[in-house]
Amino acid sequence: MKTAIILDLDGVICDTAHFHFLAWQRLAAEYGYALTHADNEQLKGVSRVDSLKFILSLANKTLSAEQFETDLHRKNEWYLELVKDMGPSDTLPGVTAFFAEVAARHIPLALGSASKNANMVLSRVGLLQAFDAIVDASQVSQGKPHPETFLKAAELLGIAPENCLVFEDSAAGVQAAIAGGMKTIGIGTPNDLPGAILHLRDLGEFDFNRLPA
Ligand code: B16
Ligand code: MG
């Protein structure tokens, strides 16, 4: 039975999760709220709109619909400024070797990201062509923790969900993969990512001999 791999982007392939955090922290500071790393664990993998709603609830603040859209746009502009100088060397440890192993073993590979910037970030780090399928926020109606992102990726690969292995750094993403009937490897700690079958610091720690043949 062929096993496929589905990778999350931010926090798994590159350290853009940190850039999202910096941009949200800047916006939250304007609302008088100091966004913490613990808060950020709950924002990882969450869509832009839902992230802003969560921050507003933390800051106990409401915005007009117009200001809400303006602030979403400003956050994204700050994020784009932070990623604009990224290049092929800006992947997380072990990513290059991981992709080489996936290619050598002819393992079907998909991206399952909640980001609308996924294609741009992948092309900056030179990995856009490495995927057999890419699913980002523009192709789904329900973001993580809903399983739609990963189910769509499995469908595009033509691999049954139970034969897909998802690598995720977010609690929302781990929940999404489990809800889709997939196995998940957490890039992070068991405390932050309950439900994952294995926890690694980065993709470089993955042992391909653990994959079913
Ligand atoms: P954007 P992932 C997610 O990407 C991030 O983890 C999350 O922090 C971000 O809010 C979300 O994408 C939306 O990103 O504003 O670029 O559309 O981790 O699912 O690859
Ligand atoms: Mg992520």
PDB file of C-alpha atoms and ligand atoms in Angstrom:
ATOM      1  CA  MET A   1       0.000   0.000   0.000  1.00  0.00           C
ATOM      2  CA  LYS A   2       1.534   3.320  -1.096  1.00  0.00           C
ATOM      3  CA  THR A   3       2.015   5.888   1.660  1.00  0.00           C
ATOM      4  CA  ALA A   4       1.804   9.602   0.847  1.00  0.00           C
ATOM      5  CA  ILE A   5       3.234  12.499   2.808  1.00  0.00           C
ATOM      6  CA  ILE A   6       1.366  15.758   3.349  1.00  0.00           C
ATOM      7  CA  LEU A   7       3.376  18.660   4.715  1.00  0.00           C
ATOM      8  CA  ASP A   8       2.202  21.771   6.440  1.00  0.00           C
ATOM      9  CA  LEU A   9       4.183  24.873   5.413  1.00  0.00           C
ATOM     10  CA  ASP A  10       4.623  27.479   8.156  1.00  0.00           C
ATOM     11  CA  GLY A  11       6.638  25.968  10.994  1.00  0.00           C
ATOM     12  CA  VAL A  12       7.371  22.687   9.188  1.00  0.00           C
ATOM     13  CA  ILE A  13       9.163  23.683   5.972  1.00  0.00           C
ATOM     14  CA  CYS A  14      10.233  27.173   6.961  1.00  0.00           C
ATOM     15  CA  ASP A  15      10.215  29.382  10.006  1.00  0.00           C
ATOM     16  CA  THR A  16       7.421  31.610   8.711  1.00  0.00           C
ATOM     17  CA  ALA A  17       5.344  30.702  11.793  1.00  0.00           C
ATOM     18  CA  HIS A  18       7.665  33.090  13.632  1.00  0.00           C
ATOM     19  CA  PHE A  19       7.012  35.859  11.084  1.00  0.00           C
ATOM     20  CA  HIS A  20       3.240  35.377  11.461  1.00  0.00           C
ATOM     21  CA  PHE A  21       3.734  35.705  15.218  1.00  0.00           C
ATOM     22  CA  LEU A  22       5.752  38.938  14.903  1.00  0.00           C
ATOM     23  CA  ALA A  23       3.142  40.506  12.615  1.00  0.00           C
ATOM     24  CA  TRP A  24       0.227  39.509  14.878  1.00  0.00           C
ATOM     25  CA  GLN A  25       2.142  40.696  17.947  1.00  0.00           C
ATOM     26  CA  ARG A  26       2.580  44.124  16.339  1.00  0.00           C
ATOM     27  CA  LEU A  27      -1.153  44.365  15.626  1.00  0.00           C
ATOM     28  CA  ALA A  28      -2.124  43.097  19.085  1.00  0.00           C
ATOM     29  CA  ALA A  29       0.142  45.743  20.660  1.00  0.00           C
ATOM     30  CA  GLU A  30      -1.943  48.406  18.900  1.00  0.00           C
ATOM     31  CA  TYR A  31      -4.982  46.944  20.671  1.00  0.00           C
ATOM     32  CA  GLY A  32      -3.125  47.214  23.992  1.00  0.00           C
ATOM     33  CA  TYR A  33      -2.548  43.453  24.219  1.00  0.00           C
ATOM     34  CA  ALA A  34       0.868  41.775  24.565  1.00  0.00           C
ATOM     35  CA  LEU A  35       0.537  38.584  22.498  1.00  0.00           C
ATOM     36  CA  THR A  36       2.444  35.712  24.109  1.00  0.00           C
ATOM     37  CA  HIS A  37       4.053  32.582  22.689  1.00  0.00           C
ATOM     38  CA  ALA A  38       1.371  30.571  24.500  1.00  0.00           C
ATOM     39  CA  ASP A  39      -1.329  32.585  22.687  1.00  0.00           C
ATOM     40  CA  ASN A  40       0.538  31.947  19.466  1.00  0.00           C
ATOM     41  CA  GLU A  41       0.316  28.167  19.866  1.00  0.00           C
ATOM     42  CA  GLN A  42      -3.430  28.587  19.423  1.00  0.00           C
ATOM     43  CA  LEU A  43      -2.959  30.777  16.350  1.00  0.00           C
ATOM     44  CA  LYS A  44      -0.693  28.361  14.467  1.00  0.00           C
ATOM     45  CA  GLY A  45      -2.438  26.812  11.476  1.00  0.00           C
ATOM     46  CA  VAL A  46      -5.468  29.065  11.968  1.00  0.00           C
ATOM     47  CA  SER A  47      -6.697  31.182   9.030  1.00  0.00           C
ATOM     48  CA  ARG A  48      -5.986  34.890   8.852  1.00  0.00           C
ATOM     49  CA  VAL A  49      -9.608  35.850   9.604  1.00  0.00           C
ATOM     50  CA  ASP A  50      -9.981  33.445  12.530  1.00  0.00           C
ATOM     51  CA  SER A  51      -6.598  34.538  13.918  1.00  0.00           C
ATOM     52  CA  LEU A  52      -7.720  38.172  14.036  1.00  0.00           C
ATOM     53  CA  LYS A  53     -11.016  37.190  15.675  1.00  0.00           C
ATOM     54  CA  PHE A  54      -9.060  35.279  18.345  1.00  0.00           C
ATOM     55  CA  ILE A  55      -6.704  38.207  19.002  1.00  0.00           C
ATOM     56  CA  LEU A  56      -9.630  40.614  19.287  1.00  0.00           C
ATOM     57  CA  SER A  57     -11.233  38.331  21.859  1.00  0.00           C
ATOM     58  CA  LEU A  58      -7.958  38.225  23.839  1.00  0.00           C
ATOM     59  CA  ALA A  59      -7.691  42.020  23.663  1.00  0.00           C
ATOM     60  CA  ASN A  60     -11.374  42.389  24.495  1.00  0.00           C
ATOM     61  CA  LYS A  61     -11.787  44.678  21.522  1.00  0.00           C
ATOM     62  CA  THR A  62     -14.260  45.026  18.679  1.00  0.00           C
ATOM     63  CA  LEU A  63     -13.679  46.527  15.238  1.00  0.00           C
ATOM     64  CA  SER A  64     -15.993  47.772  12.514  1.00  0.00           C
ATOM     65  CA  ALA A  65     -16.178  45.454   9.495  1.00  0.00           C
ATOM     66  CA  GLU A  66     -14.147  47.998   7.546  1.00  0.00           C
ATOM     67  CA  GLN A  67     -11.404  48.277  10.190  1.00  0.00           C
ATOM     68  CA  PHE A  68     -11.316  44.470  10.479  1.00  0.00           C
ATOM     69  CA  GLU A  69     -10.493  44.206   6.757  1.00  0.00           C
ATOM     70  CA  THR A  70      -7.965  47.033   7.004  1.00  0.00           C
ATOM     71  CA  ASP A  71      -6.157  45.356   9.896  1.00  0.00           C
ATOM     72  CA  LEU A  72      -6.091  41.979   8.107  1.00  0.00           C
ATOM     73  CA  HIS A  73      -4.449  43.738   5.193  1.00  0.00           C
ATOM     74  CA  ARG A  74      -1.942  45.590   7.400  1.00  0.00           C
ATOM     75  CA  LYS A  75      -0.937  42.381   9.185  1.00  0.00           C
ATOM     76  CA  ASN A  76      -0.358  40.716   5.834  1.00  0.00           C
ATOM     77  CA  GLU A  77       1.709  43.664   4.565  1.00  0.00           C
ATOM     78  CA  TRP A  78       3.944  43.373   7.653  1.00  0.00           C
ATOM     79  CA  TYR A  79       4.222  39.616   7.126  1.00  0.00           C
ATOM     80  CA  LEU A  80       5.155  40.117   3.439  1.00  0.00           C
ATOM     81  CA  GLU A  81       7.837  42.602   4.477  1.00  0.00           C
ATOM     82  CA  LEU A  82       9.295  39.975   6.841  1.00  0.00           C
ATOM     83  CA  VAL A  83       9.382  37.207   4.197  1.00  0.00           C
ATOM     84  CA  LYS A  84      10.506  39.300   1.244  1.00  0.00           C
ATOM     85  CA  ASP A  85      14.197  38.442   1.601  1.00  0.00           C
ATOM     86  CA  MET A  86      13.672  34.696   2.088  1.00  0.00           C
ATOM     87  CA  GLY A  87      15.551  32.383  -0.239  1.00  0.00           C
ATOM     88  CA  PRO A  88      16.436  28.703  -0.687  1.00  0.00           C
ATOM     89  CA  SER A  89      18.654  28.708   2.420  1.00  0.00           C
ATOM     90  CA  ASP A  90      15.696  29.725   4.623  1.00  0.00           C
ATOM     91  CA  THR A  91      14.220  26.299   5.202  1.00  0.00           C
ATOM     92  CA  LEU A  92      14.164  24.655   8.624  1.00  0.00           C
ATOM     93  CA  PRO A  93      16.856  22.103   9.596  1.00  0.00           C
ATOM     94  CA  GLY A  94      16.675  18.813   7.704  1.00  0.00           C
ATOM     95  CA  VAL A  95      14.257  20.048   5.025  1.00  0.00           C
ATOM     96  CA  THR A  96      16.662  19.693   2.081  1.00  0.00           C
ATOM     97  CA  ALA A  97      17.613  16.114   3.000  1.00  0.00           C
ATOM     98  CA  PHE A  98      13.951  15.246   3.689  1.00  0.00           C
ATOM     99  CA  PHE A  99      12.868  16.410   0.216  1.00  0.00           C
ATOM    100  CA  ALA A 100      15.760  14.529  -1.390  1.00  0.00           C
ATOM    101  CA  GLU A 101      14.693  11.330   0.373  1.00  0.00           C
ATOM    102  CA  VAL A 102      11.048  11.795  -0.639  1.00  0.00           C
ATOM    103  CA  ALA A 103      12.117  12.223  -4.278  1.00  0.00           C
ATOM    104  CA  ALA A 104      14.513   9.259  -4.177  1.00  0.00           C
ATOM    105  CA  ARG A 105      11.772   7.011  -2.765  1.00  0.00           C
ATOM    106  CA  HIS A 106       9.118   8.376  -5.194  1.00  0.00           C
ATOM    107  CA  ILE A 107       6.775   9.139  -2.289  1.00  0.00           C
ATOM    108  CA  PRO A 108       3.680  11.113  -3.348  1.00  0.00           C
ATOM    109  CA  LEU A 109       3.990  14.537  -1.720  1.00  0.00           C
ATOM    110  CA  ALA A 110       1.406  17.267  -1.107  1.00  0.00           C
ATOM    111  CA  LEU A 111       1.268  20.571   0.715  1.00  0.00           C
ATOM    112  CA  GLY A 112      -1.652  21.273   3.070  1.00  0.00           C
ATOM    113  CA  SER A 113      -1.372  24.860   4.275  1.00  0.00           C
ATOM    114  CA  ALA A 114      -3.817  27.362   5.748  1.00  0.00           C
ATOM    115  CA  SER A 115      -1.843  30.221   4.218  1.00  0.00           C
ATOM    116  CA  LYS A 116      -2.884  32.329   1.234  1.00  0.00           C
ATOM    117  CA  ASN A 117       0.817  33.094   0.818  1.00  0.00           C
ATOM    118  CA  ALA A 118       1.839  29.436   0.469  1.00  0.00           C
ATOM    119  CA  ASN A 119       2.716  29.472  -3.248  1.00  0.00           C
ATOM    120  CA  MET A 120       4.769  32.630  -2.871  1.00  0.00           C
ATOM    121  CA  VAL A 121       6.727  31.296   0.143  1.00  0.00           C
ATOM    122  CA  LEU A 122       7.354  27.931  -1.572  1.00  0.00           C
ATOM    123  CA  SER A 123       8.662  29.609  -4.681  1.00  0.00           C
ATOM    124  CA  ARG A 124      10.956  31.824  -2.576  1.00  0.00           C
ATOM    125  CA  VAL A 125      12.537  28.782  -0.933  1.00  0.00           C
ATOM    126  CA  GLY A 126      12.690  26.937  -4.271  1.00  0.00           C
ATOM    127  CA  LEU A 127      10.342  24.066  -3.386  1.00  0.00           C
ATOM    128  CA  LEU A 128       7.238  24.841  -5.447  1.00  0.00           C
ATOM    129  CA  GLN A 129       8.100  22.196  -8.059  1.00  0.00           C
ATOM    130  CA  ALA A 130       8.797  19.497  -5.449  1.00  0.00           C
ATOM    131  CA  PHE A 131       5.088  18.847  -4.777  1.00  0.00           C
ATOM    132  CA  ASP A 132       2.696  16.577  -6.648  1.00  0.00           C
ATOM    133  CA  ALA A 133      -0.230  18.598  -5.241  1.00  0.00           C
ATOM    134  CA  ILE A 134      -0.614  21.887  -3.379  1.00  0.00           C
ATOM    135  CA  VAL A 135      -3.624  22.810  -1.264  1.00  0.00           C
ATOM    136  CA  ASP A 136      -3.722  26.245   0.333  1.00  0.00           C
ATOM    137  CA  ALA A 137      -6.320  28.553   1.842  1.00  0.00           C
ATOM    138  CA  SER A 138      -7.597  29.636  -1.585  1.00  0.00           C
ATOM    139  CA  GLN A 139      -8.873  26.112  -2.349  1.00  0.00           C
ATOM    140  CA  VAL A 140     -10.870  25.262   0.772  1.00  0.00           C
ATOM    141  CA  SER A 141     -13.965  26.672   2.421  1.00  0.00           C
ATOM    142  CA  GLN A 142     -13.218  25.396   5.934  1.00  0.00           C
ATOM    143  CA  GLY A 143      -9.801  25.899   7.473  1.00  0.00           C
ATOM    144  CA  LYS A 144      -7.962  23.775  10.046  1.00  0.00           C
ATOM    145  CA  PRO A 145      -9.049  22.178  12.430  1.00  0.00           C
ATOM    146  CA  HIS A 146     -11.583  21.096   9.769  1.00  0.00           C
ATOM    147  CA  PRO A 147     -10.039  18.256   7.703  1.00  0.00           C
ATOM    148  CA  GLU A 148     -10.927  19.743   4.282  1.00  0.00           C
ATOM    149  CA  THR A 149      -7.349  20.913   3.515  1.00  0.00           C
ATOM    150  CA  PHE A 150      -5.828  17.476   4.066  1.00  0.00           C
ATOM    151  CA  LEU A 151      -8.705  15.514   2.507  1.00  0.00           C
ATOM    152  CA  LYS A 152      -8.397  17.629  -0.633  1.00  0.00           C
ATOM    153  CA  ALA A 153      -4.634  16.988  -0.697  1.00  0.00           C
ATOM    154  CA  ALA A 154      -5.197  13.213  -0.386  1.00  0.00           C
ATOM    155  CA  GLU A 155      -7.803  13.347  -3.147  1.00  0.00           C
ATOM    156  CA  LEU A 156      -5.455  15.232  -5.482  1.00  0.00           C
ATOM    157  CA  LEU A 157      -2.730  12.653  -4.806  1.00  0.00           C
ATOM    158  CA  GLY A 158      -5.194   9.791  -5.331  1.00  0.00           C
ATOM    159  CA  ILE A 159      -4.196   8.218  -1.994  1.00  0.00           C
ATOM    160  CA  ALA A 160      -6.685   7.084   0.673  1.00  0.00           C
ATOM    161  CA  PRO A 161      -6.607   9.264   3.834  1.00  0.00           C
ATOM    162  CA  GLU A 162      -5.557   6.332   6.033  1.00  0.00           C
ATOM    163  CA  ASN A 163      -2.423   5.980   3.891  1.00  0.00           C
ATOM    164  CA  CYS A 164      -1.439   9.636   4.312  1.00  0.00           C
ATOM    165  CA  LEU A 165       1.080  10.813   6.897  1.00  0.00           C
ATOM    166  CA  VAL A 166       0.738  14.486   7.846  1.00  0.00           C
ATOM    167  CA  PHE A 167       3.547  16.570   9.344  1.00  0.00           C
ATOM    168  CA  GLU A 168       2.167  19.487  11.368  1.00  0.00           C
ATOM    169  CA  ASP A 169       3.434  22.091  13.850  1.00  0.00           C
ATOM    170  CA  SER A 170       0.001  23.297  14.969  1.00  0.00           C
ATOM    171  CA  ALA A 171      -2.650  21.914  17.314  1.00  0.00           C
ATOM    172  CA  ALA A 172      -5.319  22.937  14.786  1.00  0.00           C
ATOM    173  CA  GLY A 173      -3.478  21.046  12.045  1.00  0.00           C
ATOM    174  CA  VAL A 174      -3.021  17.876  14.113  1.00  0.00           C
ATOM    175  CA  GLN A 175      -6.748  17.937  14.909  1.00  0.00           C
ATOM    176  CA  ALA A 176      -7.537  18.430  11.195  1.00  0.00           C
ATOM    177  CA  ALA A 177      -5.417  15.461  10.131  1.00  0.00           C
ATOM    178  CA  ILE A 178      -6.906  13.195  12.802  1.00  0.00           C
ATOM    179  CA  ALA A 179     -10.417  14.302  11.827  1.00  0.00           C
ATOM    180  CA  GLY A 180      -9.537  13.332   8.242  1.00  0.00           C
ATOM    181  CA  GLY A 181      -8.534   9.832   9.352  1.00  0.00           C
ATOM    182  CA  MET A 182      -4.808  10.409   8.811  1.00  0.00           C
ATOM    183  CA  LYS A 183      -1.752   9.730  10.935  1.00  0.00           C
ATOM    184  CA  THR A 184       0.088  12.809  12.130  1.00  0.00           C
ATOM    185  CA  ILE A 185       3.631  13.531  13.133  1.00  0.00           C
ATOM    186  CA  GLY A 186       3.947  16.601  15.332  1.00  0.00           C
ATOM    187  CA  ILE A 187       6.784  19.037  14.739  1.00  0.00           C
ATOM    188  CA  GLY A 188       6.802  20.223  18.333  1.00  0.00           C
ATOM    189  CA  THR A 189       6.157  18.876  21.801  1.00  0.00           C
ATOM    190  CA  PRO A 190       3.521  16.346  22.999  1.00  0.00           C
ATOM    191  CA  ASN A 191       2.279  19.095  25.283  1.00  0.00           C
ATOM    192  CA  ASP A 192       1.556  21.482  22.398  1.00  0.00           C
ATOM    193  CA  LEU A 193       0.506  18.789  19.915  1.00  0.00           C
ATOM    194  CA  PRO A 194      -1.551  16.083  21.635  1.00  0.00           C
ATOM    195  CA  GLY A 195      -2.812  13.318  19.351  1.00  0.00           C
ATOM    196  CA  ALA A 196       0.216  13.091  17.069  1.00  0.00           C
ATOM    197  CA  ILE A 197       1.685   9.558  16.873  1.00  0.00           C
ATOM    198  CA  LEU A 198       5.253  10.866  17.113  1.00  0.00           C
ATOM    199  CA  HIS A 199       6.877  14.187  17.995  1.00  0.00           C
ATOM    200  CA  LEU A 200       9.996  15.527  16.298  1.00  0.00           C
ATOM    201  CA  ARG A 201      11.966  18.749  16.553  1.00  0.00           C
ATOM    202  CA  ASP A 202      12.185  19.047  12.764  1.00  0.00           C
ATOM    203  CA  LEU A 203      11.823  17.044   9.533  1.00  0.00           C
ATOM    204  CA  GLY A 204      15.506  16.082   9.751  1.00  0.00           C
ATOM    205  CA  GLU A 205      14.696  13.766  12.673  1.00  0.00           C
ATOM    206  CA  PHE A 206      12.286  11.644  10.635  1.00  0.00           C
ATOM    207  CA  ASP A 207      13.391   8.068   9.981  1.00  0.00           C
ATOM    208  CA  PHE A 208      12.067   7.016   6.565  1.00  0.00           C
ATOM    209  CA  ASN A 209      12.416   3.377   7.582  1.00  0.00           C
ATOM    210  CA  ARG A 210       9.319   3.941   9.743  1.00  0.00           C
ATOM    211  CA  LEU A 211       7.202   4.407   6.641  1.00  0.00           C
ATOM    212  CA  PRO A 212       5.110   1.421   5.555  1.00  0.00           C
ATOM    213  CA  ALA A 213       6.610   0.087   2.272  1.00  0.00           C
TER     214      ALA A 213
HETATM  215  P1  B16 B   1      -1.896  33.792   5.644  1.00  0.00           P
HETATM  216  P2  B16 B   1       0.243  26.744   7.776  1.00  0.00           P
HETATM  217  C1  B16 B   1      -0.918  29.068   8.482  1.00  0.00           C
HETATM  218  O1  B16 B   1      -0.057  28.324   7.642  1.00  0.00           O
HETATM  219  C2  B16 B   1      -0.150  29.666   9.654  1.00  0.00           C
HETATM  220  O2  B16 B   1       0.261  28.644  10.529  1.00  0.00           O
HETATM  221  C3  B16 B   1      -1.006  30.643  10.403  1.00  0.00           C
HETATM  222  O3  B16 B   1      -0.244  31.270  11.422  1.00  0.00           O
HETATM  223  C4  B16 B   1      -1.543  31.705   9.444  1.00  0.00           C
HETATM  224  O4  B16 B   1      -2.414  32.606  10.124  1.00  0.00           O
HETATM  225  C5  B16 B   1      -2.315  31.006   8.340  1.00  0.00           C
HETATM  226  O5  B16 B   1      -1.442  30.104   7.651  1.00  0.00           O
HETATM  227  C6  B16 B   1      -2.854  32.002   7.324  1.00  0.00           C
HETATM  228  O6  B16 B   1      -1.762  32.554   6.643  1.00  0.00           O
HETATM  229  O7  B16 B   1      -2.200  35.010   6.446  1.00  0.00           O
HETATM  230  O8  B16 B   1      -0.530  33.822   4.984  1.00  0.00           O
HETATM  231  O9  B16 B   1      -2.994  33.465   4.660  1.00  0.00           O
HETATM  232  O10 B16 B   1       0.952  26.553   9.067  1.00  0.00           O
HETATM  233  O11 B16 B   1      -1.103  26.034   7.703  1.00  0.00           O
HETATM  234  O12 B16 B   1       1.120  26.445   6.584  1.00  0.00           O
HETATM  235 MG    MG B   2       2.118  25.372  10.454  1.00  0.00          MG
END
